[in-house]
Coordinates of C-alpha atoms in Angstrom, one line a residue:
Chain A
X393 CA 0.0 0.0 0.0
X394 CA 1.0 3.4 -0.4
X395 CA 0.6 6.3 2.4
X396 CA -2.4 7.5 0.4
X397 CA -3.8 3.8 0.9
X398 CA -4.2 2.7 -3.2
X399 CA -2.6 -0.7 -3.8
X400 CA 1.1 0.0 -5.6
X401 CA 1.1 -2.2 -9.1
X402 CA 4.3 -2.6 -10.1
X403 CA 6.4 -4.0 -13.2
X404 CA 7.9 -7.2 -12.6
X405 CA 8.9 -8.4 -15.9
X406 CA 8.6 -7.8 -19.8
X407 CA 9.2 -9.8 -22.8
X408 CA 8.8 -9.5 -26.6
X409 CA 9.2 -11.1 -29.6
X410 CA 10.5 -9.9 -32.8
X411 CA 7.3 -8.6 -35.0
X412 CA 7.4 -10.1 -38.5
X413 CA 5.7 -12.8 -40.6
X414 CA 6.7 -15.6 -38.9
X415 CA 5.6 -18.5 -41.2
X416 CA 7.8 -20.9 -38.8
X417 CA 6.5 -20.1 -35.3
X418 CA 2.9 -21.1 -34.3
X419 CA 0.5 -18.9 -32.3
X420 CA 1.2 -20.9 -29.4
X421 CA 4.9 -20.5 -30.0
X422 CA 4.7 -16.9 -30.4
X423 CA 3.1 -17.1 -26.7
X424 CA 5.5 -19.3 -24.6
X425 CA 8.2 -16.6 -26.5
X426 CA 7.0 -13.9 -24.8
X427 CA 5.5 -15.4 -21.6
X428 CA 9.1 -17.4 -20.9
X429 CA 10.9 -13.9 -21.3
X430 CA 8.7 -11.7 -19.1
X431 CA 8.4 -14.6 -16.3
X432 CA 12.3 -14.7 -16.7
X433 CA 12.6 -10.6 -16.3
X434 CA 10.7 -11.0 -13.5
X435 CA 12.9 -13.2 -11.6
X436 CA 10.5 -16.5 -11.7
X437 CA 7.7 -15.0 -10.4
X438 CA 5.2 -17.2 -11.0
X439 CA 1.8 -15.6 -12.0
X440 CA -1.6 -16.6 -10.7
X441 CA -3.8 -15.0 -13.8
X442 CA -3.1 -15.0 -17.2
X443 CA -5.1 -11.9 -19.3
X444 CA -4.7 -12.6 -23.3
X445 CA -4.9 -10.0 -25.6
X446 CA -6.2 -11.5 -28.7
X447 CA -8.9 -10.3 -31.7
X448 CA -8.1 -12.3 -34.7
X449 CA -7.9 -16.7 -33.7
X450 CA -11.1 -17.4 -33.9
X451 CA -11.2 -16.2 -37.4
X452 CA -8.1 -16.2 -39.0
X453 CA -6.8 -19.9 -36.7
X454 CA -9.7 -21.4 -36.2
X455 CA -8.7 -21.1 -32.4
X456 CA -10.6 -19.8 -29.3
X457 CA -10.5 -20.0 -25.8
X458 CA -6.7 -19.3 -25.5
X459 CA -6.7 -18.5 -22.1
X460 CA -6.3 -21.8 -21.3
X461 CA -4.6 -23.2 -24.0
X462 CA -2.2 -21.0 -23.7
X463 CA -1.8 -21.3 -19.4
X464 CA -1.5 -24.9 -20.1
X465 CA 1.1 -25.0 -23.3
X466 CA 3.3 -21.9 -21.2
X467 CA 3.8 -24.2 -18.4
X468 CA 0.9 -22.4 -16.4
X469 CA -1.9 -25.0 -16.2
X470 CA -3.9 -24.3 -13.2
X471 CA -3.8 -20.5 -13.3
X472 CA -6.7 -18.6 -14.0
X473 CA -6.4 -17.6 -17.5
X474 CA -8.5 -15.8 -20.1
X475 CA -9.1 -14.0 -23.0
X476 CA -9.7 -10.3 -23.8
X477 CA -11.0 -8.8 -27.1
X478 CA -11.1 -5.1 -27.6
X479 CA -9.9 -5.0 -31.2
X480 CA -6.7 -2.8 -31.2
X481 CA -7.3 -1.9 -28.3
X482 CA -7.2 -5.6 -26.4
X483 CA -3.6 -5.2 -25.2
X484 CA -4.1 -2.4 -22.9
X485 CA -7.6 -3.8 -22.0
X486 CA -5.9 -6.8 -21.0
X487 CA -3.4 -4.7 -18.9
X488 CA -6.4 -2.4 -17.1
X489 CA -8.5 -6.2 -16.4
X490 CA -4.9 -6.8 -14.6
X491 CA -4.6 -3.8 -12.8
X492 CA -8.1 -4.1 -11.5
X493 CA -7.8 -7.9 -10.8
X494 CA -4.2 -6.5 -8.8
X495 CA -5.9 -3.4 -7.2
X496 CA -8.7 -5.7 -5.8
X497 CA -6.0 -7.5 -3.7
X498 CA -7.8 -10.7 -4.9
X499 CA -4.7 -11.4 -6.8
X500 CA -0.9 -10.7 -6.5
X501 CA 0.7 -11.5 -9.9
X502 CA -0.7 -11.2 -13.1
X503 CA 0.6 -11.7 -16.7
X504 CA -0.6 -9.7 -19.4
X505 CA -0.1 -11.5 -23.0
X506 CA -0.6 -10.1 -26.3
X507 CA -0.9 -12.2 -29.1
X508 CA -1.6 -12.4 -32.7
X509 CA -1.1 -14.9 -35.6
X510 CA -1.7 -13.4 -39.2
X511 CA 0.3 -15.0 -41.7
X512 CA -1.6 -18.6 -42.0
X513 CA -4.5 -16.9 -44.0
X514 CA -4.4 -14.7 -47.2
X515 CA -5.0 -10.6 -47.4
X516 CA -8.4 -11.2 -48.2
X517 CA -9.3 -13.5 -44.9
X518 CA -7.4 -10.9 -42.7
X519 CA -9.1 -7.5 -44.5
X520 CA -12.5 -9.5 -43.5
X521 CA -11.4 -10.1 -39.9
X522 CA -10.2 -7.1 -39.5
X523 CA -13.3 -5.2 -41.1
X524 CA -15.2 -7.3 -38.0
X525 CA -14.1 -4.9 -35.5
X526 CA -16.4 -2.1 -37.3
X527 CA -20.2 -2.5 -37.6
X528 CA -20.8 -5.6 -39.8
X529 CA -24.6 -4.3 -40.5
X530 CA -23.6 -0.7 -41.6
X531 CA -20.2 -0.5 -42.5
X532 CA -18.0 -3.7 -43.3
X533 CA -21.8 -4.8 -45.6
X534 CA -20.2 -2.1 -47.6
X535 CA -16.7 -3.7 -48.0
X536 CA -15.0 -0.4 -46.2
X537 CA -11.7 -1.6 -44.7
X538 CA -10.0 -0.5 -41.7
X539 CA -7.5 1.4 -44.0
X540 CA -10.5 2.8 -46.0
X541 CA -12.0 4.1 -42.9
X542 CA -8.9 5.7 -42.1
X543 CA -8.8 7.2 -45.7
X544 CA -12.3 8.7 -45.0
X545 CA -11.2 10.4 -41.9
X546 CA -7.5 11.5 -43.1
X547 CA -9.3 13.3 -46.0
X548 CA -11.6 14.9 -44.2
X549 CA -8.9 16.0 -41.5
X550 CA -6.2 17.4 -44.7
X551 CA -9.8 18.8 -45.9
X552 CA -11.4 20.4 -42.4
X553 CA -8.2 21.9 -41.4
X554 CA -6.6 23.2 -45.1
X555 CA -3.3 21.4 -44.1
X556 CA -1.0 19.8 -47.1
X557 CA -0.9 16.2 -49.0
X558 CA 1.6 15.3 -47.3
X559 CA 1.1 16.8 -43.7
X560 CA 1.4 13.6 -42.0
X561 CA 4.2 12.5 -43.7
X562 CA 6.2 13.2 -40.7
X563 CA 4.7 10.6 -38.7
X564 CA 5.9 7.6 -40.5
X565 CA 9.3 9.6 -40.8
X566 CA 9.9 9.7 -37.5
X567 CA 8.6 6.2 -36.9
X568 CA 10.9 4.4 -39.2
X569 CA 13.5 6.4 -38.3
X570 CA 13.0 5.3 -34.2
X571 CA 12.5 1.7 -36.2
X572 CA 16.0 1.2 -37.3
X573 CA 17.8 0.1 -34.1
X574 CA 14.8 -1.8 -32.7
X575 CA 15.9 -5.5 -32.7
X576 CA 11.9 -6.3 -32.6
X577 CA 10.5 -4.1 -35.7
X578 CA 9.3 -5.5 -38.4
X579 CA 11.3 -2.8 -41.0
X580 CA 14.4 -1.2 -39.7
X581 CA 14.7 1.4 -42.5
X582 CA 14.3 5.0 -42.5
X583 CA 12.6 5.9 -45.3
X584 CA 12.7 10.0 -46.9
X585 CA 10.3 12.5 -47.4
X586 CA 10.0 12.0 -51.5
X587 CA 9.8 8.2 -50.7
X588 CA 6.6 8.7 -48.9
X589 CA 5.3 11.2 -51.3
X590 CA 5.6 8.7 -54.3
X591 CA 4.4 5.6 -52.1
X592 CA 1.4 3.7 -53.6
X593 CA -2.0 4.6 -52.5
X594 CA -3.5 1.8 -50.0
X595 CA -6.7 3.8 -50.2
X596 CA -6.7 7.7 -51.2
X597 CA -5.1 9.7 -49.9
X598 CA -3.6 7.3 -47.3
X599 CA -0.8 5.6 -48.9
X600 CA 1.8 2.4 -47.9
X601 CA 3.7 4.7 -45.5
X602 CA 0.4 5.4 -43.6
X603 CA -0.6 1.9 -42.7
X604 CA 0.9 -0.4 -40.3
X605 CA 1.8 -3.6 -41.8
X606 CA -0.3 -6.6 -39.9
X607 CA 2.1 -8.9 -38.9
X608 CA 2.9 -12.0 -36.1
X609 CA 4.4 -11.0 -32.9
X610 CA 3.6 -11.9 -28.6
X611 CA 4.2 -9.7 -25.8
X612 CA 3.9 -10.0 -22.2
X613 CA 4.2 -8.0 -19.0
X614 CA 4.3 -9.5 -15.8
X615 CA 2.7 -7.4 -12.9
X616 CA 2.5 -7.5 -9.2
X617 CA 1.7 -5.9 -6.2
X618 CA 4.1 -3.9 -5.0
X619 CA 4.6 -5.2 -1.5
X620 CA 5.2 -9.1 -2.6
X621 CA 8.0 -7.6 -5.2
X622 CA 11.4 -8.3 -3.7
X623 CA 13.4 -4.6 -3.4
X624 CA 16.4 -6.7 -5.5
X625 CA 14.4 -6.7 -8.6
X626 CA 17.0 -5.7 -10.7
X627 CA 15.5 -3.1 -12.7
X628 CA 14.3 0.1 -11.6
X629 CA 10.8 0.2 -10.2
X630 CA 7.9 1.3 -13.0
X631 CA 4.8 1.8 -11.1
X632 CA 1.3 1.8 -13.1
X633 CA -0.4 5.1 -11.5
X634 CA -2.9 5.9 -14.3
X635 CA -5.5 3.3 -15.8
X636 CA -8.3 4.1 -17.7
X637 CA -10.4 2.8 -20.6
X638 CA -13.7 4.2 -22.2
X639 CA -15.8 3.7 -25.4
X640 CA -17.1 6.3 -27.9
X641 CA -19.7 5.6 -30.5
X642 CA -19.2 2.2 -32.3
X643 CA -19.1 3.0 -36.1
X644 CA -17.3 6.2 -37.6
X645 CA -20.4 7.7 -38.9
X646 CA -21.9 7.6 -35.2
X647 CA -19.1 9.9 -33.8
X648 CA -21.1 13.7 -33.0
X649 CA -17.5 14.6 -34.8
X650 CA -15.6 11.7 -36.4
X651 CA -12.1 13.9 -36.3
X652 CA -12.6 13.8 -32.2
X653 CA -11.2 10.5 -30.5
X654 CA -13.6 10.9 -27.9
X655 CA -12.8 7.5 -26.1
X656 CA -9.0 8.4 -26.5
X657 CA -10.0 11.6 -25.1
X658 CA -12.0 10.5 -22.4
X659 CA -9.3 7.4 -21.0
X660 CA -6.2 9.8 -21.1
X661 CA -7.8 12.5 -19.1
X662 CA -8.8 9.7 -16.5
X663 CA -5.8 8.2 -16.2
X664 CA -3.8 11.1 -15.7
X665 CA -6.4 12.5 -13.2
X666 CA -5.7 9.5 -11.6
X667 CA -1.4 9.4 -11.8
X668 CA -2.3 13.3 -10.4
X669 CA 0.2 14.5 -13.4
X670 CA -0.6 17.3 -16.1
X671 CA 0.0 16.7 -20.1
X672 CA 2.8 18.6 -20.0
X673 CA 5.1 16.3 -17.6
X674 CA 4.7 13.5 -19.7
X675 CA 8.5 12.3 -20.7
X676 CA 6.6 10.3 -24.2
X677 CA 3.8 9.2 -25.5
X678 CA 3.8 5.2 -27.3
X679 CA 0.0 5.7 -29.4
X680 CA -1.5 3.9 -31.9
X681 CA -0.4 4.9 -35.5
X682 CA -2.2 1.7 -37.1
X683 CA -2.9 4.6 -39.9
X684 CA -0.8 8.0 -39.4
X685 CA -4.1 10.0 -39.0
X686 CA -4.6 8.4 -35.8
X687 CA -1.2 9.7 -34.6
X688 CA -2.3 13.7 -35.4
X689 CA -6.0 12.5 -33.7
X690 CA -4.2 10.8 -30.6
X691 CA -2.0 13.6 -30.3
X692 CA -4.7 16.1 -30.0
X693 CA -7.0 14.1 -28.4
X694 CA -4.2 13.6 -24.9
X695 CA -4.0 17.3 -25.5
X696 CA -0.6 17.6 -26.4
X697 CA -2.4 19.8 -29.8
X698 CA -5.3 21.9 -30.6
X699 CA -7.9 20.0 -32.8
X700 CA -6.3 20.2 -36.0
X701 CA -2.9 21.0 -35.6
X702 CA -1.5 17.5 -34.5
X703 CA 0.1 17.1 -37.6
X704 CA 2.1 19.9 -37.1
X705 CA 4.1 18.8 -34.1
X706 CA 5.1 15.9 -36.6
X707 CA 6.2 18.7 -39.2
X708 CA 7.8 20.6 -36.8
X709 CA 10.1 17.8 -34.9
X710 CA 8.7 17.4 -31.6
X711 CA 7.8 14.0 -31.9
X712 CA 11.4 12.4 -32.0
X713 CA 13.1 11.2 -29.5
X714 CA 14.6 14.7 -28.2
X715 CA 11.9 16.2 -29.1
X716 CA 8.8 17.4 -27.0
X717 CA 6.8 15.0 -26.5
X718 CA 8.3 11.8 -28.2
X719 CA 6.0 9.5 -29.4
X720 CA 6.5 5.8 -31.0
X721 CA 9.5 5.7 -29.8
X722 CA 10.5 2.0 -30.9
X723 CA 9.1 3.0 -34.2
X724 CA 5.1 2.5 -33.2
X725 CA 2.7 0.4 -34.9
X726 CA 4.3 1.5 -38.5
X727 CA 7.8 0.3 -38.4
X728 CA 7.5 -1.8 -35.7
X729 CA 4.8 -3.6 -37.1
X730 CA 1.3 -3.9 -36.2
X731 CA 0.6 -7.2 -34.3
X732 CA -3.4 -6.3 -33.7
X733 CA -4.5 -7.3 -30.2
X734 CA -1.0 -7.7 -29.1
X735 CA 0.2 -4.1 -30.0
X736 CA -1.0 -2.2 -26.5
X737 CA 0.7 -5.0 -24.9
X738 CA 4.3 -4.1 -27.1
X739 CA 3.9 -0.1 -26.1
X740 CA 3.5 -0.7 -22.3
X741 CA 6.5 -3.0 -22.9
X742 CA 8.4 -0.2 -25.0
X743 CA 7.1 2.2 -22.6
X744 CA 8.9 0.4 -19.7
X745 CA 12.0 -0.1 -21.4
X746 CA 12.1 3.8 -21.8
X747 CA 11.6 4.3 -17.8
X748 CA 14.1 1.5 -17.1
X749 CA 16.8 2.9 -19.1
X750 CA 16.7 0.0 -20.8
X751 CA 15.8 1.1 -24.4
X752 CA 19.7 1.4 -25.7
X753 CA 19.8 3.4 -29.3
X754 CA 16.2 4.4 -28.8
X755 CA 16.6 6.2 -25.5
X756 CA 14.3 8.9 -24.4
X757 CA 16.7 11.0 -22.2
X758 CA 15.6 11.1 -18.5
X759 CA 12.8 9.7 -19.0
X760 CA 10.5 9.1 -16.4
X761 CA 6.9 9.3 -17.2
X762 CA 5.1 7.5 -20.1
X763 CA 1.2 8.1 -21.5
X764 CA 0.7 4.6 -23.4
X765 CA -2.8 4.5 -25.3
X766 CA -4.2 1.9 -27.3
X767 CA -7.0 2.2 -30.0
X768 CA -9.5 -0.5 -31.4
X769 CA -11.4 0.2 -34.4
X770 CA -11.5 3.3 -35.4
X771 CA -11.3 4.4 -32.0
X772 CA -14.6 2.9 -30.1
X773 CA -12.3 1.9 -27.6
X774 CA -9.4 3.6 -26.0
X775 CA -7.5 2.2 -23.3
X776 CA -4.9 4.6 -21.3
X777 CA -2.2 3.7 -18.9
X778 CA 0.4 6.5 -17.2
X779 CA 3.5 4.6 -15.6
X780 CA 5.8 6.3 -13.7
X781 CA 9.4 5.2 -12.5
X782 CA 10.6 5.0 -8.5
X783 CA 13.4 5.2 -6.9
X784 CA 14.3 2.0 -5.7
X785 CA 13.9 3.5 -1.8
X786 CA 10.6 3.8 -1.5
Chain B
X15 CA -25.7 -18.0 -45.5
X16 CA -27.2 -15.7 -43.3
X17 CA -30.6 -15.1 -45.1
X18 CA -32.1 -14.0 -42.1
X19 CA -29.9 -11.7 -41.1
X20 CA -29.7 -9.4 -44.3
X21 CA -33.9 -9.6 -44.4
X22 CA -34.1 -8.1 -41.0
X23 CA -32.1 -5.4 -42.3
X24 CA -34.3 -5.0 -45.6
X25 CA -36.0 -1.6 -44.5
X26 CA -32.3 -0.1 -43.8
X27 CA -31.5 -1.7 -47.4
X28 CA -33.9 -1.1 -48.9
X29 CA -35.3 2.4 -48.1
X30 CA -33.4 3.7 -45.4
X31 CA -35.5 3.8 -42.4
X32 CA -34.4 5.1 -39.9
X33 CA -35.9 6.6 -36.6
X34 CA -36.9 9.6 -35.4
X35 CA -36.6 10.4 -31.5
X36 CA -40.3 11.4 -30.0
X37 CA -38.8 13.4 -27.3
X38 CA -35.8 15.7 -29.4
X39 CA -37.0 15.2 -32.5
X40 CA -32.9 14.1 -34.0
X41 CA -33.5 12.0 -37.1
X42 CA -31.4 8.7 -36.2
X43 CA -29.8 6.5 -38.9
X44 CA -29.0 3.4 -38.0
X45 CA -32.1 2.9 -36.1
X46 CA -30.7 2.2 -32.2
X47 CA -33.9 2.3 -30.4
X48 CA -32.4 4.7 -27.6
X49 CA -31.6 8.6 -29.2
X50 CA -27.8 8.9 -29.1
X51 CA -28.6 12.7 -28.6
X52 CA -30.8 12.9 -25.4
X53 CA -30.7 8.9 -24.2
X54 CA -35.2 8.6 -24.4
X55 CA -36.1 5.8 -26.3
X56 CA -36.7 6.4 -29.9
X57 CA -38.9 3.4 -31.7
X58 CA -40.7 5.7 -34.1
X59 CA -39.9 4.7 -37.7
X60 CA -39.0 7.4 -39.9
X61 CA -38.0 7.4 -43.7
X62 CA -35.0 9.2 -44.9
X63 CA -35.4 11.2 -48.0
X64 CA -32.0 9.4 -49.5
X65 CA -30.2 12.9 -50.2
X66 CA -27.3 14.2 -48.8
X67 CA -24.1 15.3 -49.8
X68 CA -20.0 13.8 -49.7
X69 CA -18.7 14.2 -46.2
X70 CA -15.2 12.4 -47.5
X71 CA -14.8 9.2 -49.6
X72 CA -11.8 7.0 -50.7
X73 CA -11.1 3.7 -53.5
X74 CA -11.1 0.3 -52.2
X75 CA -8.2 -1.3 -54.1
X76 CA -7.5 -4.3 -51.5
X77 CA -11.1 -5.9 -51.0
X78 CA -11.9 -8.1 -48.0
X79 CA -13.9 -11.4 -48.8
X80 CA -17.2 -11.2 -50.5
X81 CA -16.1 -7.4 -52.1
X82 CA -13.0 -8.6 -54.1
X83 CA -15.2 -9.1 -57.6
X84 CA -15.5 -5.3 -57.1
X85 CA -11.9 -3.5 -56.8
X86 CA -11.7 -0.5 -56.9
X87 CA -14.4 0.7 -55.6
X88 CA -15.4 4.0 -54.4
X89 CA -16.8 4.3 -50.5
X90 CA -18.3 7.3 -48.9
X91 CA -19.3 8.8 -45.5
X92 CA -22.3 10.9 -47.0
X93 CA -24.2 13.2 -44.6
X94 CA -27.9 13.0 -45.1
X95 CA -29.7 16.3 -45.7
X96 CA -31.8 15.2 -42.2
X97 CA -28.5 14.8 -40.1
X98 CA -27.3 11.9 -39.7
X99 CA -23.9 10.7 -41.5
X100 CA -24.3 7.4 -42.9
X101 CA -20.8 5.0 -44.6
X102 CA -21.9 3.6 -48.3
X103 CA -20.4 2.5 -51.9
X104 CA -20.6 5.4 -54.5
X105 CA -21.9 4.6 -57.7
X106 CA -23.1 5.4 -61.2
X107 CA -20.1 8.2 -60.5
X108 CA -19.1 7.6 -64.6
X109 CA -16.0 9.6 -65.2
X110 CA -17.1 12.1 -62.8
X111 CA -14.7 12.7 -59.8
X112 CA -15.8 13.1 -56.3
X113 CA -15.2 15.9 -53.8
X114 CA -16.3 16.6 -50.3
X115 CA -19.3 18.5 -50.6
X116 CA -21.0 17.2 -53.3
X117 CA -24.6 16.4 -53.6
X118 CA -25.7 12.6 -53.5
X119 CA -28.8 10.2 -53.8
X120 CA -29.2 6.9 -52.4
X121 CA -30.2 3.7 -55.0
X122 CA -30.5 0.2 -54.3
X123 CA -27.4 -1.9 -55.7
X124 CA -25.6 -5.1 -55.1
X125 CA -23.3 -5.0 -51.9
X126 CA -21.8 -8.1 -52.3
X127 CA -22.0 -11.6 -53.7
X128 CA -20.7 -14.9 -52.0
X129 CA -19.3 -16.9 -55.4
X130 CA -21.0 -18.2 -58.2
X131 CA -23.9 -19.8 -56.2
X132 CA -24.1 -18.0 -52.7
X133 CA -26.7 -15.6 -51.7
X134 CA -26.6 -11.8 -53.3
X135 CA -27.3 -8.7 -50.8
X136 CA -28.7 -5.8 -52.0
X137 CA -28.6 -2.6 -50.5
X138 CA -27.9 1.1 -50.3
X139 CA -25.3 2.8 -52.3
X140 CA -25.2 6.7 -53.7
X141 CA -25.1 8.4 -57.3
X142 CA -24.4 12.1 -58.3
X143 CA -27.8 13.5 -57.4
X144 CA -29.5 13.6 -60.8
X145 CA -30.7 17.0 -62.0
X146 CA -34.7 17.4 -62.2
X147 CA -36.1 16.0 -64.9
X148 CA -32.9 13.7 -65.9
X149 CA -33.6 10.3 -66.5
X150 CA -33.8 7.6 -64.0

């Protein structure tokens, strides 16, 4: 407990695997990956509950119920174990179910997994699953894709607010760049301005460099209460002091004003209410740049820009690692790779890698406070952690 | 096959039906029964003229399952002249281009077919609104 009498939720351990098409490693392989490294970063703590982030097995591996197939095939059988879908946003639902489960004292270790298995079907099968996390009567019955809906809101954002083509350019620039000397992401290329201006059009006027690739990959975190964590842990403490998550209208044409991520809007302003720290003392920012737009709407949404001028803090610089308010900082969902439900599990794991002075060539200088916010769909639901590092005294 | 699915939704299809709320008056497309705009219950039926105008559109090139006979094809968030902003298929758009802003009218088209021998679901899509007296 801490002196103001909330439960302390710590980071024990973390673990990823490299993001990629893996055509040799199964979705239960991808799994034990990340679950052995995070239970091994954590010293061997063994957890009791197992929370898995996961949209897409039921549809694209004919697999359900992987809480307890993967408990049992992880060397966990016994724990509680299940699964969590929340679109994109599963991972960092899967954390906040953990946080409550911890909070609630009815539990003292959890592990968070995110996982995702793409490659065994063709684009066609995954557009379809994917498309399932809009409406299926109103929109995906009129074959709109995630990256078309994304389209529809990027033009109507380069539209509403008169800003250039290639305004969000600067978001996949920066994003490849931070790529490059992440040993998880997908590409590790930085790619230039004219590059992105020729790319191919995905769906007008969102192009190759404004969609995340789908691809494999498994995270995990493990968490724990704070008083049961031995003060030895070898990395510095990362304590969890924001969690929130909230839900906006379902399909894009139900928002009061599609360019405002209200549920993005609504979870960060809870969860840093919660952490009792203002916008401006946040050290970086990991959001979900599935499509570029979303990075401007995140951006402005956490309040870190007006409505309508996110994309100019990308044009301007202050999204790189020395920058303001440094954002994707292992090279996000776009170079990184987008592994769907397992993504808000890889940016609380990035995140903590940044507050452990663990994240080498990527670095975020002093950095000591993250905002880590997760998206599903088209941004019906948002989920919103703050984490905070602590001096190993306390 | 999901027959019955599609021919619940055959008013929405079909004619756009929609709802209006009895307490605020909003016009509410897709019908939700509770009025997103002042939470009353909202089960009046209400008929949407089918006009309305581009609110932003893009080209499908990469089709998921049941859509790929189709690519490219153009899609469309149109805002109805009653309100509500509604996502459909352009169509009938000829060599015309399309811009934010311009004016639309809802037909009936196919949405999608399931192969050779699977079930065919028609539904709403929009056309450049025709000019009075141009031929239907």
């Amino acid at each position: 407990m801490k002196p103001n009498g909330k439960p302390q939720i710590l980071i024990a351990g973390i673990g990823m695997t490299p993001v990629g098409e893996h055509w040799e490693i199964s979705l239960r392989n991808l799994a034990l990956d990340a679950i052995s490294a995070a239970i091994a970063d954590a010293g061997g703590l063994r957890p009791q509950a197992l929370y898995v982030a996961n949209m897409l097995a039921p549809a694209l591996s004919g697999q359900s119920h992987l809480g307890a197939l993967l408990a049992d095939y992880s060397g966990l059988r016994g724990a509680e174990a299940t699964t969590i879908e929340s679109a994109g946003a599963s991972g960092g639902i899967a954390a906040r179910q953990a946080y409550l489960a911890l909070a609630s004292g009815a539990i003292e270790v959890a592990l968070v997994l995110g996982v995702e298995k793409v490659t065994d079907k063709d684009s066609r099968q995954v557009e379809a699953a994917l498309a399932t996390a809009s409406d299926a009567d109103y929109e995906a019955i009129q074959g709109v894709t995630a990256g078309a809906q994304a389209a529809l809101l990027m033009r109507r954002y380069l539209y509403e607010h008169a800003a250039p083509d290639d305004a969000l350019a600067g978001f996949s620039l920066t994003a490849h760049q931070n790529g490059v000397s992440n040993p998880n992401a997908m590409f590790r290329k930085a790619i230039s301005l004219d590059q992105y201006a020729n790319a191919p059009m995905v769906s007008e006027p969102l192009n190759t460099y404004d969609a995340a690739p789908m691809a494999d990959g498994a995270a995990a975190l493990v968490l724990a209460r704070g008083e049961i964590l031995p003060q030895d842990n070898s990395h510095p403490r990362v304590e969890i002091v924001g969690s929130a998550a909230a839900t906006a209208a379902f399909a894009v044409h139900d928002q009061p004003d599609p360019l405002t991520l209200a549920a993005a809007a609504a979870s960060a302003r809870s969860a840093l209410m919660q952490s009792e720290l203002q916008t401006e003392q946040v050290d970086l920012f990991e959001l979900h740049d599935r499509f570029s737009i979303f990075a401007a709407l995140s951006l402005e949404a956490a309040g870190f820009a007006e409505r309508g001028a996110g994309w100019k803090l990308a044009k301007d610089g202050e999204i790189g690692l020395n920058g303001r308010i440094p954002i994707c900082t292992f090279g996000g969902s776009k170079a990184r790779g987008e592994p769907g439900a397992a993504t808000g599990v890889y940016q609380l794991a990035e995140a903590i890698s940044q507050l452990q002075g663990r994240a080498g060539m990527n670095q975020v200088p002093e950095a000591a406070i993250a905002l880590v916010q997760c998206l599903g769909g088209a941004g019906a639901t948002a989920a919103t952690h703050v984490l905070r590092r602590i001096s190993n005294e306390i | 096959m999901e027959t019955s699915r599609h021919w619940r939704l055959r008013q929405q299809r079909y004619a756009l039906v929609g709802e209006v709320c009895p307490n605020c008056e909003v016009k509410i497309f897709p019908p939700r029964d509770i009025c997103p705009d002042c939470g009353e219950e909202a089960r009046q039926l209400y008929q949407f003229s089918g006009r309305g105008e581009v609110y932003s559109h893009t080209t499908v090139y990469q089709a998921p399952a049941g859509h790929t006979d189709n690519v490219p094809y153009p899609v469309a968030i149109v805002r109805l002249e009653e309100g509500p902003l509604v996502t459909a298929q352009l169509t009938d758009l000829d060599d015309r281009s399309v811009e934010i802003g311009m004016p639309v009218e809802m037909v009936t088209r196919k949405l999608r077919a399931d192969g050779e021998r699977g079930m065919l679901v028609y539904g709403y899509k929009f056309r450049p609104r025709l000019k009075q007296g141009e031929a239907n």
